[in-house]
JSON list of C-alpha atoms in Angstrom, two decimals:
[
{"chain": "A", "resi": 1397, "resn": "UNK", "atom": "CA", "xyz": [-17.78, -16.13, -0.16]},
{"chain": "A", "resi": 1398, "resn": "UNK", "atom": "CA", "xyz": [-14.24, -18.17, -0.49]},
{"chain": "A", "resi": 1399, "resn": "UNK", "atom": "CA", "xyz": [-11.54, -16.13, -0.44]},
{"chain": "A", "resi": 1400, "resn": "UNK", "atom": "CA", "xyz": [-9.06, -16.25, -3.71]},
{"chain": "A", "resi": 1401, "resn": "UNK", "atom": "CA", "xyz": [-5.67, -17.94, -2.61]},
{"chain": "A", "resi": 1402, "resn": "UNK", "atom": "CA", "xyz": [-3.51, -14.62, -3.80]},
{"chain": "A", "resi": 1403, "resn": "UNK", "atom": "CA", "xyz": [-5.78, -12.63, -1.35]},
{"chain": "A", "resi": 1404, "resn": "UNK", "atom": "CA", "xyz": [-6.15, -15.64, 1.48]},
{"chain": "A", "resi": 1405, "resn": "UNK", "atom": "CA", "xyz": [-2.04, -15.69, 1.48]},
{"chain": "A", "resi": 1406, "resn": "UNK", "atom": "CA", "xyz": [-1.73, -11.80, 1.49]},
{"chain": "A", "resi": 1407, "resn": "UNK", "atom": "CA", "xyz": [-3.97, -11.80, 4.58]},
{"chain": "A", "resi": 1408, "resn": "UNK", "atom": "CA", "xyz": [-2.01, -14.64, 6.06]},
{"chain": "A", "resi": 1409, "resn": "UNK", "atom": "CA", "xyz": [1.58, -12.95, 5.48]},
{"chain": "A", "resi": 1410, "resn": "UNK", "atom": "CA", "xyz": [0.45, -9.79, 7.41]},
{"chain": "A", "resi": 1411, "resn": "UNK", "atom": "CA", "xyz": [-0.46, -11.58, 9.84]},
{"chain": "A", "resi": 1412, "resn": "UNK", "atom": "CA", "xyz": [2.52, -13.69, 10.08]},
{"chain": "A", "resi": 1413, "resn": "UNK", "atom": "CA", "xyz": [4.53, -10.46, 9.46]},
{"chain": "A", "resi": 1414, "resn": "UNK", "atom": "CA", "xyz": [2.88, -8.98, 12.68]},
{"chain": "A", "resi": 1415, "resn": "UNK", "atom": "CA", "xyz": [3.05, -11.86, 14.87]},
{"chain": "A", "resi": 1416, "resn": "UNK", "atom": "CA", "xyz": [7.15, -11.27, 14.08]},
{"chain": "A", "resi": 1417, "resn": "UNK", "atom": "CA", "xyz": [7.27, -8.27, 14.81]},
{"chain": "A", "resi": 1418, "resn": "UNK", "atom": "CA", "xyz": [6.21, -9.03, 18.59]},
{"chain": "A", "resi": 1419, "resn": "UNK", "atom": "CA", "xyz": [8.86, -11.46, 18.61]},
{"chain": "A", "resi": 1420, "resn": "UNK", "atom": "CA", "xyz": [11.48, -9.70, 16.75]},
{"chain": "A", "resi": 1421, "resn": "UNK", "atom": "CA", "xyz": [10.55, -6.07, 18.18]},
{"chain": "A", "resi": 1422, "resn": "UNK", "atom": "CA", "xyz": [12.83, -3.49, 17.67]},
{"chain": "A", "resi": 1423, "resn": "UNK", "atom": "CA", "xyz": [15.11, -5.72, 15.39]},
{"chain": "A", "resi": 1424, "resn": "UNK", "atom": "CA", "xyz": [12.24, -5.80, 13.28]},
{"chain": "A", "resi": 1425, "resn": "UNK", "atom": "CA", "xyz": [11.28, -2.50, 12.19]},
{"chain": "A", "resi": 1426, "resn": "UNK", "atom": "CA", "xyz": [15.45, -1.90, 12.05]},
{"chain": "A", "resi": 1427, "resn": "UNK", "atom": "CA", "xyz": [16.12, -4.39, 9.45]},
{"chain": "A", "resi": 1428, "resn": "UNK", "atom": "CA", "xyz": [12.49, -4.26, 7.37]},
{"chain": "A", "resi": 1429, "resn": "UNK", "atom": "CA", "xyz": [10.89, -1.25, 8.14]},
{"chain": "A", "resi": 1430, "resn": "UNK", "atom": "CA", "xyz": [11.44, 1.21, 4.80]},
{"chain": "A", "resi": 1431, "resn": "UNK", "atom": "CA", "xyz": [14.21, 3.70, 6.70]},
{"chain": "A", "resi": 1432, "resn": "UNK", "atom": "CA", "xyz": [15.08, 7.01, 4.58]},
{"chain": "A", "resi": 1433, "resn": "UNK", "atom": "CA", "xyz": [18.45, 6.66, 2.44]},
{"chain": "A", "resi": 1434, "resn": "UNK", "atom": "CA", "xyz": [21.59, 6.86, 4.08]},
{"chain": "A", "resi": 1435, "resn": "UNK", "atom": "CA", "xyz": [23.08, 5.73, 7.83]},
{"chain": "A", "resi": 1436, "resn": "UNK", "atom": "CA", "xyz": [21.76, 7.31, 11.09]},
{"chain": "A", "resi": 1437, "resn": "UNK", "atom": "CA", "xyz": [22.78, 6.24, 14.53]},
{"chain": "A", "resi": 1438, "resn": "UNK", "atom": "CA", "xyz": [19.52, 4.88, 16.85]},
{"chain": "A", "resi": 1439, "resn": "UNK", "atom": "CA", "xyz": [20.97, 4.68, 20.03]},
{"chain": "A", "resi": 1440, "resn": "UNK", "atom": "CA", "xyz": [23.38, 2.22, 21.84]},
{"chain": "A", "resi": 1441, "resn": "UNK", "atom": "CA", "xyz": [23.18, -1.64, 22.86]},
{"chain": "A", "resi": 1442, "resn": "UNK", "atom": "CA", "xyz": [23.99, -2.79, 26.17]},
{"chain": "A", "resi": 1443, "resn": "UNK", "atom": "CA", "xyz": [27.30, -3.99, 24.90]},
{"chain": "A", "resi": 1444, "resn": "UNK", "atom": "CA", "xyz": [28.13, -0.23, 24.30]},
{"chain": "A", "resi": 1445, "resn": "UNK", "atom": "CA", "xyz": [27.44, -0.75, 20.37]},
{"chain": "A", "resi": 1446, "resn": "UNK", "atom": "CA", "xyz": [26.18, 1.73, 18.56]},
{"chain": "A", "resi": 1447, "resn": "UNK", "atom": "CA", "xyz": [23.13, 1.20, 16.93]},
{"chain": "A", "resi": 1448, "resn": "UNK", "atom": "CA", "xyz": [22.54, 2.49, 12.91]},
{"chain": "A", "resi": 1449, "resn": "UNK", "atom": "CA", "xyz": [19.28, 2.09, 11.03]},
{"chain": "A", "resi": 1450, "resn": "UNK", "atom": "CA", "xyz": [18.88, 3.10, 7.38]},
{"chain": "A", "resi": 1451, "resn": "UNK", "atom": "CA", "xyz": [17.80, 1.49, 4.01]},
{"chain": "A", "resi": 1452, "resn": "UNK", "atom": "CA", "xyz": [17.94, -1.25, 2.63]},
{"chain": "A", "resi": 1453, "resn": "UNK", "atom": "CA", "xyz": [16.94, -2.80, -0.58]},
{"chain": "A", "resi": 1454, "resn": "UNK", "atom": "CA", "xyz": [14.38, -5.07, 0.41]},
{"chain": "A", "resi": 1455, "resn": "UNK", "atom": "CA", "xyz": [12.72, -2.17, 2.79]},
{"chain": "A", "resi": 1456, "resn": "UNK", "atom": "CA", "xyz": [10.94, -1.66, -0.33]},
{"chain": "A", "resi": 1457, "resn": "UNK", "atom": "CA", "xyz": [8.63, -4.74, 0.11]},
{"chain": "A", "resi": 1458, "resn": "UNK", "atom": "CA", "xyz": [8.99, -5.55, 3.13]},
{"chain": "A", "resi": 1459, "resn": "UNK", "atom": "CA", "xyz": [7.73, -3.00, 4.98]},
{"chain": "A", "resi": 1460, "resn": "UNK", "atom": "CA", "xyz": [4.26, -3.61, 3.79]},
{"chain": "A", "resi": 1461, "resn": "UNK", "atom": "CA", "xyz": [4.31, -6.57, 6.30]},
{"chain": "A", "resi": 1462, "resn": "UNK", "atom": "CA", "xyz": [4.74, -4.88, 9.54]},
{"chain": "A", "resi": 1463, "resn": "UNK", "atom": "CA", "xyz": [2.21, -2.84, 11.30]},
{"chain": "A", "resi": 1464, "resn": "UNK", "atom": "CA", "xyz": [1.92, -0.08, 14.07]},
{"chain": "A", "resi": 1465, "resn": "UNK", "atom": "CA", "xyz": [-0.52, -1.89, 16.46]},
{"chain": "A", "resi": 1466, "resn": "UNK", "atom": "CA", "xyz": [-3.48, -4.21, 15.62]},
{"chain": "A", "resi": 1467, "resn": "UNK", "atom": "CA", "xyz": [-6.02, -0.85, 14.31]},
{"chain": "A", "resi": 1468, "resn": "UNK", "atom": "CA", "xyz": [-3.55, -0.27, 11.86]},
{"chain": "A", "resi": 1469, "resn": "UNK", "atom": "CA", "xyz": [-3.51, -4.42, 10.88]},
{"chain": "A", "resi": 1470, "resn": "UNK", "atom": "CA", "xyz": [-7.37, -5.11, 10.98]},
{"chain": "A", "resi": 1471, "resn": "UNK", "atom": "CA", "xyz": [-7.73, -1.75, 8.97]},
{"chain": "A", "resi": 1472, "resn": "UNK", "atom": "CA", "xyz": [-5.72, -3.00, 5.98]},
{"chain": "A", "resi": 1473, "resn": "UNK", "atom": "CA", "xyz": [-6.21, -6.78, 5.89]},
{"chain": "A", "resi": 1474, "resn": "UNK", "atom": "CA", "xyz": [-10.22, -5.56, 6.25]},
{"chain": "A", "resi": 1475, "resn": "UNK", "atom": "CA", "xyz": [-9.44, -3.19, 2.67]},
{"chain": "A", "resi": 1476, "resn": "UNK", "atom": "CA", "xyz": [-7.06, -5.93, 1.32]},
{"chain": "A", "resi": 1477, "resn": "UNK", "atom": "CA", "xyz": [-10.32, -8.45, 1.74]},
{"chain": "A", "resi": 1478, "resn": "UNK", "atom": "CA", "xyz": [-12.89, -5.72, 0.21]},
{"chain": "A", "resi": 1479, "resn": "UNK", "atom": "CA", "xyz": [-11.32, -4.47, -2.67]},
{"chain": "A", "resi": 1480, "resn": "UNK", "atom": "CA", "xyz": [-8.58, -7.78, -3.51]},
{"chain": "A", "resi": 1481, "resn": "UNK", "atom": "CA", "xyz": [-10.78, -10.42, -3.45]},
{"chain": "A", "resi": 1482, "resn": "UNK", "atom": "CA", "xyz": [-13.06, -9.14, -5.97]},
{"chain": "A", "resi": 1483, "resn": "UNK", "atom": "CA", "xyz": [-9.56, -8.06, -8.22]},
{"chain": "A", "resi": 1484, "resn": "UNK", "atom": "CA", "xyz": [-8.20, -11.54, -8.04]},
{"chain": "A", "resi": 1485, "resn": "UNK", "atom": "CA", "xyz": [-11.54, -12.79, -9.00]},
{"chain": "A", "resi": 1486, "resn": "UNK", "atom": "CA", "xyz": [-11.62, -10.26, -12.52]},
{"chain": "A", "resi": 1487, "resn": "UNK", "atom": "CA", "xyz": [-7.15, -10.32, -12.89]},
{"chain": "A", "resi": 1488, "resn": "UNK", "atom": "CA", "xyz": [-6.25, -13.83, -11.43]},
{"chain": "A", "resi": 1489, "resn": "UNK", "atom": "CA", "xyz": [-3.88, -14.96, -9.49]},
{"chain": "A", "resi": 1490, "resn": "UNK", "atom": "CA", "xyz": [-0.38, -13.68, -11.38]},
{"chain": "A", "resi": 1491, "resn": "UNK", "atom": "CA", "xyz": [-1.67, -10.43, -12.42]},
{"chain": "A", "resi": 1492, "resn": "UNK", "atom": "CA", "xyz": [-3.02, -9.44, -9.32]},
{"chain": "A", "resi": 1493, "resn": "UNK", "atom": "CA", "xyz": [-0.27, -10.43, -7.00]},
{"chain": "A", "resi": 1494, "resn": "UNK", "atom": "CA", "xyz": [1.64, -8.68, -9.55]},
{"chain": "A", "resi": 1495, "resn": "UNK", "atom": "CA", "xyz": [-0.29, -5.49, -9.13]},
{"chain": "A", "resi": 1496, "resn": "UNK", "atom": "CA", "xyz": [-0.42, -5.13, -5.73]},
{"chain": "A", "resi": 1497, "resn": "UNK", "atom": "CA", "xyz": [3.47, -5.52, -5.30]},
{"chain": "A", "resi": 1498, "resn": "UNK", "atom": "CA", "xyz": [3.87, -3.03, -7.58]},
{"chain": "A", "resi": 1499, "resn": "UNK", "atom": "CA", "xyz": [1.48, -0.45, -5.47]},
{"chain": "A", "resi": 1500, "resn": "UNK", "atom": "CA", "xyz": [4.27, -1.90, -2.52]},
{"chain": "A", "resi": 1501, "resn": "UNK", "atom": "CA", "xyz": [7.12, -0.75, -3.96]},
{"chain": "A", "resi": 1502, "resn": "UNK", "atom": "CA", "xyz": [5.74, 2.19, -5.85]},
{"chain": "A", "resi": 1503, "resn": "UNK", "atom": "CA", "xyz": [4.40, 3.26, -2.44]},
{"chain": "A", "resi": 1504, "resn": "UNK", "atom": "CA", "xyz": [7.57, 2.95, -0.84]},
{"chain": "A", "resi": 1505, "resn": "UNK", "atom": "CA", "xyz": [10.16, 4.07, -3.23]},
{"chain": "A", "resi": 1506, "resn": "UNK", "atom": "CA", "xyz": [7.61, 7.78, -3.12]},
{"chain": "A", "resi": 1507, "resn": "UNK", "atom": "CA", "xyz": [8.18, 7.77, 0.50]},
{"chain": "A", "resi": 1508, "resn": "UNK", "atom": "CA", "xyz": [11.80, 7.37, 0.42]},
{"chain": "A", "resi": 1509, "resn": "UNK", "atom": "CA", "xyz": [12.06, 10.74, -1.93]},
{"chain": "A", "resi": 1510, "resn": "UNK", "atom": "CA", "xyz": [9.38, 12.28, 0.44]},
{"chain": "A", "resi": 1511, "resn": "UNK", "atom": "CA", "xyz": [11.41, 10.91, 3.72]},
{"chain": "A", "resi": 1512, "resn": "UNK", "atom": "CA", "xyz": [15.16, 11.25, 2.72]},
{"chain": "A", "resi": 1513, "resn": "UNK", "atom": "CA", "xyz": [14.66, 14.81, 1.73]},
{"chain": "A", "resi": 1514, "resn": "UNK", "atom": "CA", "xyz": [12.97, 16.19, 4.47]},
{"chain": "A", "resi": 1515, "resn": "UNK", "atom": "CA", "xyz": [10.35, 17.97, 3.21]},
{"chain": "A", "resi": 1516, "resn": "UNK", "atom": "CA", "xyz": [7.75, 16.87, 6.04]},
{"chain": "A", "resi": 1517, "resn": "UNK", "atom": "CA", "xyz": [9.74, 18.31, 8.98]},
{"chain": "A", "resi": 1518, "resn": "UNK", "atom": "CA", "xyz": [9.17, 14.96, 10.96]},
{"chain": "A", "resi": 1519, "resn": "UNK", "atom": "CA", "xyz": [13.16, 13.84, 11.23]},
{"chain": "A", "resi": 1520, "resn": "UNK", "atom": "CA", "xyz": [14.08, 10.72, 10.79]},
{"chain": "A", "resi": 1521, "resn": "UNK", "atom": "CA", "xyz": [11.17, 8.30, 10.37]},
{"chain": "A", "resi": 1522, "resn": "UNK", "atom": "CA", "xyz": [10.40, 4.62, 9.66]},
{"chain": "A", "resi": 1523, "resn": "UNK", "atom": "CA", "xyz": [7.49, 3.74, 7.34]},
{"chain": "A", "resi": 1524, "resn": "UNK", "atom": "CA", "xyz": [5.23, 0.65, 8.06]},
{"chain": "A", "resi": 1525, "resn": "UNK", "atom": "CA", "xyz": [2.04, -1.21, 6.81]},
{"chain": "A", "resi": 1526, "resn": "UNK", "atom": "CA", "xyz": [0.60, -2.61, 3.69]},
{"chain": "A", "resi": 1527, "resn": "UNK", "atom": "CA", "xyz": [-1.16, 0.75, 3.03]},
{"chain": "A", "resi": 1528, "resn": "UNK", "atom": "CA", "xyz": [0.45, 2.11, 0.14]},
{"chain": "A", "resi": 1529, "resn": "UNK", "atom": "CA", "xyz": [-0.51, -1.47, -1.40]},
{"chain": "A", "resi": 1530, "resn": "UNK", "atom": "CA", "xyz": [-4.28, -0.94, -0.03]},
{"chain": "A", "resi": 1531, "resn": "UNK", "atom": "CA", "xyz": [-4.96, 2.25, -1.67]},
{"chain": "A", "resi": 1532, "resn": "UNK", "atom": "CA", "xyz": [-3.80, 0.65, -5.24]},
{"chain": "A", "resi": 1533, "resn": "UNK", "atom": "CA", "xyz": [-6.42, -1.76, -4.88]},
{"chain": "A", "resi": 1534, "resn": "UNK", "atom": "CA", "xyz": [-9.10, 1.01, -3.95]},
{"chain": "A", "resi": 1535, "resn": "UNK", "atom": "CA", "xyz": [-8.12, 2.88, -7.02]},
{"chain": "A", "resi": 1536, "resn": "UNK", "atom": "CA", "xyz": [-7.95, -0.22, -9.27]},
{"chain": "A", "resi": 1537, "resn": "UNK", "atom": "CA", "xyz": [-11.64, -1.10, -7.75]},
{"chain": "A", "resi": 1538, "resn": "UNK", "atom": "CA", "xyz": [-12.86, 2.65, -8.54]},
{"chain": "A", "resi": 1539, "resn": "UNK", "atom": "CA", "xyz": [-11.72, 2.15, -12.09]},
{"chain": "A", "resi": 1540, "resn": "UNK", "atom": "CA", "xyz": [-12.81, -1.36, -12.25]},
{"chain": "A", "resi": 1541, "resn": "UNK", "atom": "CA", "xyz": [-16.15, -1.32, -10.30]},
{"chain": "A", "resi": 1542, "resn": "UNK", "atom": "CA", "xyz": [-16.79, 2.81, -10.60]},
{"chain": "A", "resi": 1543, "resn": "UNK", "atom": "CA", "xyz": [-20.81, 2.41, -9.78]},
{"chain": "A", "resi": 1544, "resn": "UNK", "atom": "CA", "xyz": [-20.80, -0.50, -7.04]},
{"chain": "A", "resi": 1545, "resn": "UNK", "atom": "CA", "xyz": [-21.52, 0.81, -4.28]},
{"chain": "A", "resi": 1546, "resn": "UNK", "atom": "CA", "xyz": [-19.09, 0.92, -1.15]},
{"chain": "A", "resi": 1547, "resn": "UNK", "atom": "CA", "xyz": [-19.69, 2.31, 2.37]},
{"chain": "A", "resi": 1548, "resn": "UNK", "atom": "CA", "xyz": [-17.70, 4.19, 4.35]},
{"chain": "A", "resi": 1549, "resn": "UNK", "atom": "CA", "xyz": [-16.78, 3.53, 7.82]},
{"chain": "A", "resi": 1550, "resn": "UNK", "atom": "CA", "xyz": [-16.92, 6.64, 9.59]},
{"chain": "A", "resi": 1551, "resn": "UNK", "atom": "CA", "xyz": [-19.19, 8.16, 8.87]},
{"chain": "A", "resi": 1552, "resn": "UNK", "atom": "CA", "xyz": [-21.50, 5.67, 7.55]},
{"chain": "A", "resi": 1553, "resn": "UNK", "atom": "CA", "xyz": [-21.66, 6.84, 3.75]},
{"chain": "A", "resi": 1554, "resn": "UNK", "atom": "CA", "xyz": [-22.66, 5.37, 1.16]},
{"chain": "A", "resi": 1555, "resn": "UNK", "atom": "CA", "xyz": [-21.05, 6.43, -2.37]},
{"chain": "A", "resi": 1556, "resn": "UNK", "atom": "CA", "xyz": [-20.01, 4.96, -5.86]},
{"chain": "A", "resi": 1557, "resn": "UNK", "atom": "CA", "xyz": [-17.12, 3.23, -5.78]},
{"chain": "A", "resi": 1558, "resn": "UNK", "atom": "CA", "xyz": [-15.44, 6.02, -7.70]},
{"chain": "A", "resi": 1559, "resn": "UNK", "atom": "CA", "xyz": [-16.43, 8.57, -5.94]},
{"chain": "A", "resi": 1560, "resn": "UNK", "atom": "CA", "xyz": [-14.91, 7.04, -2.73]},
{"chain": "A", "resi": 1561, "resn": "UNK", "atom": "CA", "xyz": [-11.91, 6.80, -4.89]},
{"chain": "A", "resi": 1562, "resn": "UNK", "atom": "CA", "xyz": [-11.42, 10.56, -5.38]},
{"chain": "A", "resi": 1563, "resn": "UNK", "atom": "CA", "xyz": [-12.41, 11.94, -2.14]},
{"chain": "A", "resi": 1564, "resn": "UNK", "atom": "CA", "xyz": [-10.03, 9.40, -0.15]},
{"chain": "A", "resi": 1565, "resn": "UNK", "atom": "CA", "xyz": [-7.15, 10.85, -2.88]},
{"chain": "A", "resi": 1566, "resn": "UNK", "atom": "CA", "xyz": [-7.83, 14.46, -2.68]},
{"chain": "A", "resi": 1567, "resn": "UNK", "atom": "CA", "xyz": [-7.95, 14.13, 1.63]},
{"chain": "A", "resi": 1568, "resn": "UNK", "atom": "CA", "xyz": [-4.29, 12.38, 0.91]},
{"chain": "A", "resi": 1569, "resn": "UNK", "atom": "CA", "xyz": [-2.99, 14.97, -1.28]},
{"chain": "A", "resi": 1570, "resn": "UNK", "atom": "CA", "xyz": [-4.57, 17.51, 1.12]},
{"chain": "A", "resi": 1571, "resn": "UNK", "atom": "CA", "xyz": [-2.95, 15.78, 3.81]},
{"chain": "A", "resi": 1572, "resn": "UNK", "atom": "CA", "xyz": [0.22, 15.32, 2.44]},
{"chain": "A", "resi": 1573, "resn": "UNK", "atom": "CA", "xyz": [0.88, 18.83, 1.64]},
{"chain": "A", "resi": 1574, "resn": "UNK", "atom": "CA", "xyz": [-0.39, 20.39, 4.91]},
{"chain": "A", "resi": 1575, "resn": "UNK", "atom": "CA", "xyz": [1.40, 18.21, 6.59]},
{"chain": "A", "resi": 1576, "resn": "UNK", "atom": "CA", "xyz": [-1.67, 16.72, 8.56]},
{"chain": "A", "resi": 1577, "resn": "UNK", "atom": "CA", "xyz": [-1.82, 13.68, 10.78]},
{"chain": "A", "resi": 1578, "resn": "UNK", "atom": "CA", "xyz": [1.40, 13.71, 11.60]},
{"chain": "A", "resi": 1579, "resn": "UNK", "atom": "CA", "xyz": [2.68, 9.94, 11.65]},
{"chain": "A", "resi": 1580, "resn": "UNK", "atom": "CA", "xyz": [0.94, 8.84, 8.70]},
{"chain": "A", "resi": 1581, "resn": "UNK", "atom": "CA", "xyz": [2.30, 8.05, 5.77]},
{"chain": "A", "resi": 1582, "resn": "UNK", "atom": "CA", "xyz": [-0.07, 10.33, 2.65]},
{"chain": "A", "resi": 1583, "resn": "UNK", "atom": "CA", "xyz": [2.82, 10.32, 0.19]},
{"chain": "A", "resi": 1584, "resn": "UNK", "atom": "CA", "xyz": [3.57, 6.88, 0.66]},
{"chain": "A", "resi": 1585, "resn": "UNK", "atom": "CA", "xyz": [-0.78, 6.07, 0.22]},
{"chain": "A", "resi": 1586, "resn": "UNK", "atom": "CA", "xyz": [-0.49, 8.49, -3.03]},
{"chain": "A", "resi": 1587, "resn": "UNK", "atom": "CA", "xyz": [1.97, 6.87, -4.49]},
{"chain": "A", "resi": 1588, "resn": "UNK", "atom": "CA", "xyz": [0.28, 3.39, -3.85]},
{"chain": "A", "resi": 1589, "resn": "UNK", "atom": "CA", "xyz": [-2.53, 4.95, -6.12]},
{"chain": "A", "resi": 1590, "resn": "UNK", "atom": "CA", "xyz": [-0.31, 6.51, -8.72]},
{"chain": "A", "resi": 1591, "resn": "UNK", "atom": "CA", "xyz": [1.86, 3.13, -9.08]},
{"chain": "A", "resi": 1592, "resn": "UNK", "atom": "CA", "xyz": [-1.65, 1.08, -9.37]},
{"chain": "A", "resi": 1593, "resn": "UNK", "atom": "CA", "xyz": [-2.95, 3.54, -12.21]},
{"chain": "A", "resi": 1594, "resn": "UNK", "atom": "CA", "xyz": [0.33, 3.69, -14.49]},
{"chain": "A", "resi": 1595, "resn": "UNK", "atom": "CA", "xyz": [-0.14, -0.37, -14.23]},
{"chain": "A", "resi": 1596, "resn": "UNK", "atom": "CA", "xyz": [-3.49, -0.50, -15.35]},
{"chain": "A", "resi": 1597, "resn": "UNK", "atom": "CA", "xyz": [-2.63, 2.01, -18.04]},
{"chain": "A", "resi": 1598, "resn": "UNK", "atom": "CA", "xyz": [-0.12, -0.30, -19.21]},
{"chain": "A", "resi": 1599, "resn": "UNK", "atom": "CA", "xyz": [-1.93, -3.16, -19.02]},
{"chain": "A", "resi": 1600, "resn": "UNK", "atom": "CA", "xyz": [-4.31, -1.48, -21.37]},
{"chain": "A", "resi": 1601, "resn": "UNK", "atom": "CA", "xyz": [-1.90, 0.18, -23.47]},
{"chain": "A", "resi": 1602, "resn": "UNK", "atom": "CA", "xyz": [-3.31, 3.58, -22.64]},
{"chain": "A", "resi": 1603, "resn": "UNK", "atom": "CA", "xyz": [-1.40, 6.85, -22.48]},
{"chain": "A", "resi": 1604, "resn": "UNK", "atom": "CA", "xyz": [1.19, 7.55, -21.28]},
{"chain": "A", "resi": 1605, "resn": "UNK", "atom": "CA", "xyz": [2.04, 3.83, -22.83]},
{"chain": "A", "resi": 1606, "resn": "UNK", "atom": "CA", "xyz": [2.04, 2.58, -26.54]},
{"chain": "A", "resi": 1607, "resn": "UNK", "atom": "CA", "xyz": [-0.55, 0.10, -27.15]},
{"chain": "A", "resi": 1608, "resn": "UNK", "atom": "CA", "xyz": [0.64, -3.64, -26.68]},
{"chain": "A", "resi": 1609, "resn": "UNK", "atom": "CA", "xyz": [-0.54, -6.86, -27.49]},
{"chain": "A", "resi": 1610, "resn": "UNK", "atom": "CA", "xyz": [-4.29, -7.63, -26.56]},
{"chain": "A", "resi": 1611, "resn": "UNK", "atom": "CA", "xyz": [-6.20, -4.61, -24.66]},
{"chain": "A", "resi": 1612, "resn": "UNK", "atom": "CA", "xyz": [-6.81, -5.41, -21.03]},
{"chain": "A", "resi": 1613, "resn": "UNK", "atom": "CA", "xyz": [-10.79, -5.43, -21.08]},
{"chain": "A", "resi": 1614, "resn": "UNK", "atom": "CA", "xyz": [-11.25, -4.38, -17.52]}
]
């Protein structure tokens, strides 16, 4: 099957964004890794310069692009070729691209409440990887697709789409609350879902939205 170009270039800008952040390094995940509000000091340079990290604007996006090791890449760009080729292929191009960006930033701007206030105990934190973005396109694929069948990975499991849908979301509310896996961002993967479903409930003019223009029929 040929990839869609939307989901072809997604693949290609995580990659690229990864292949930076070898270069780049620490610079990196200071400047584009989503950083909780305010100013914190990270250390000092060899010039004797104190080092701040904290965030800005454009975290929002851009954090989506870098990645905690190659598992954590192949992992997402493996979901992001599942579930978004078959999404470009039913949206197209705008609307998809569209969506997914939108599970991005939804995604992040949750984890900014969830990191800036504390609640998790973990400090100061950065958050990385596209997978606030991934777990919109799961849910839009559950709601989309809710009796293809998908299998999981480990263990090898078989289920309707939407199924897999609600038992990955209840272990990430579960997870989020209990605090589990420390490291890993369940808030930010929640609110990837959340984002995803308010868009396709406004796409179809659904509750909580008025109805607008021509009904989305997927």
């Amino acid at each position: 099957m040929r990839l869609p170009p939307t989901t072809t270039a997604l693949l290609w800008a995580l990659g690229i964004g990864f292949l930076l952040q070898q270069f780049g390094g620490d610079a990196m995940v200071r400047f584009f890794a989503l950083w909780p509000l305010g100013q914190y000091t990270a250390g000092v340079s060899a010039e004797g310069d104190i080092i701040t990290v904290g965030f800005l604007p454009w975290q929002v996006l851009s954090y989506a692009f870098l990645h905690g090791g190659f598992g954590h890449l192949f992992f997402n760009g493996l979901a992001l070729y599942m579930f978004g080729a078959p999404l470009e292929m039913t949206w197209g191009r705008q609307r998809f691209l569209t969506y997914f960006l939108v599970c991005v930033a939804g995604a992040g701007l949750i984890q900014l409440l969830v990191a800036t206030s504390g609640v998790t105990g973990q400090g100061i934190y950065p958050t990385i990887g596209a997978s606030g973005g991934v777990f919109g396109l799961l849910l839009a694929y559950g709601m989309l697709f809710p009796n293809q069948r998908v299998m999981l990975l480990i263990p090898p499991i078989p289920m309707k789409a939407r199924t897999f849908v609600i038992v990955f979301g209840a272990i990430e509310l579960l997870m989020g609350v209990f605090g589990s896996n420390s490291g890993i961002a369940h808030f930010a993967h929640l609110g990837g879902m959340l984002f995803g479903w308010l868009m396709i409930r406004y796409w179809r003019g659904q509750p909580p939205f008025k109805p607008r223009g021509p009904r989305l029929v997927r």
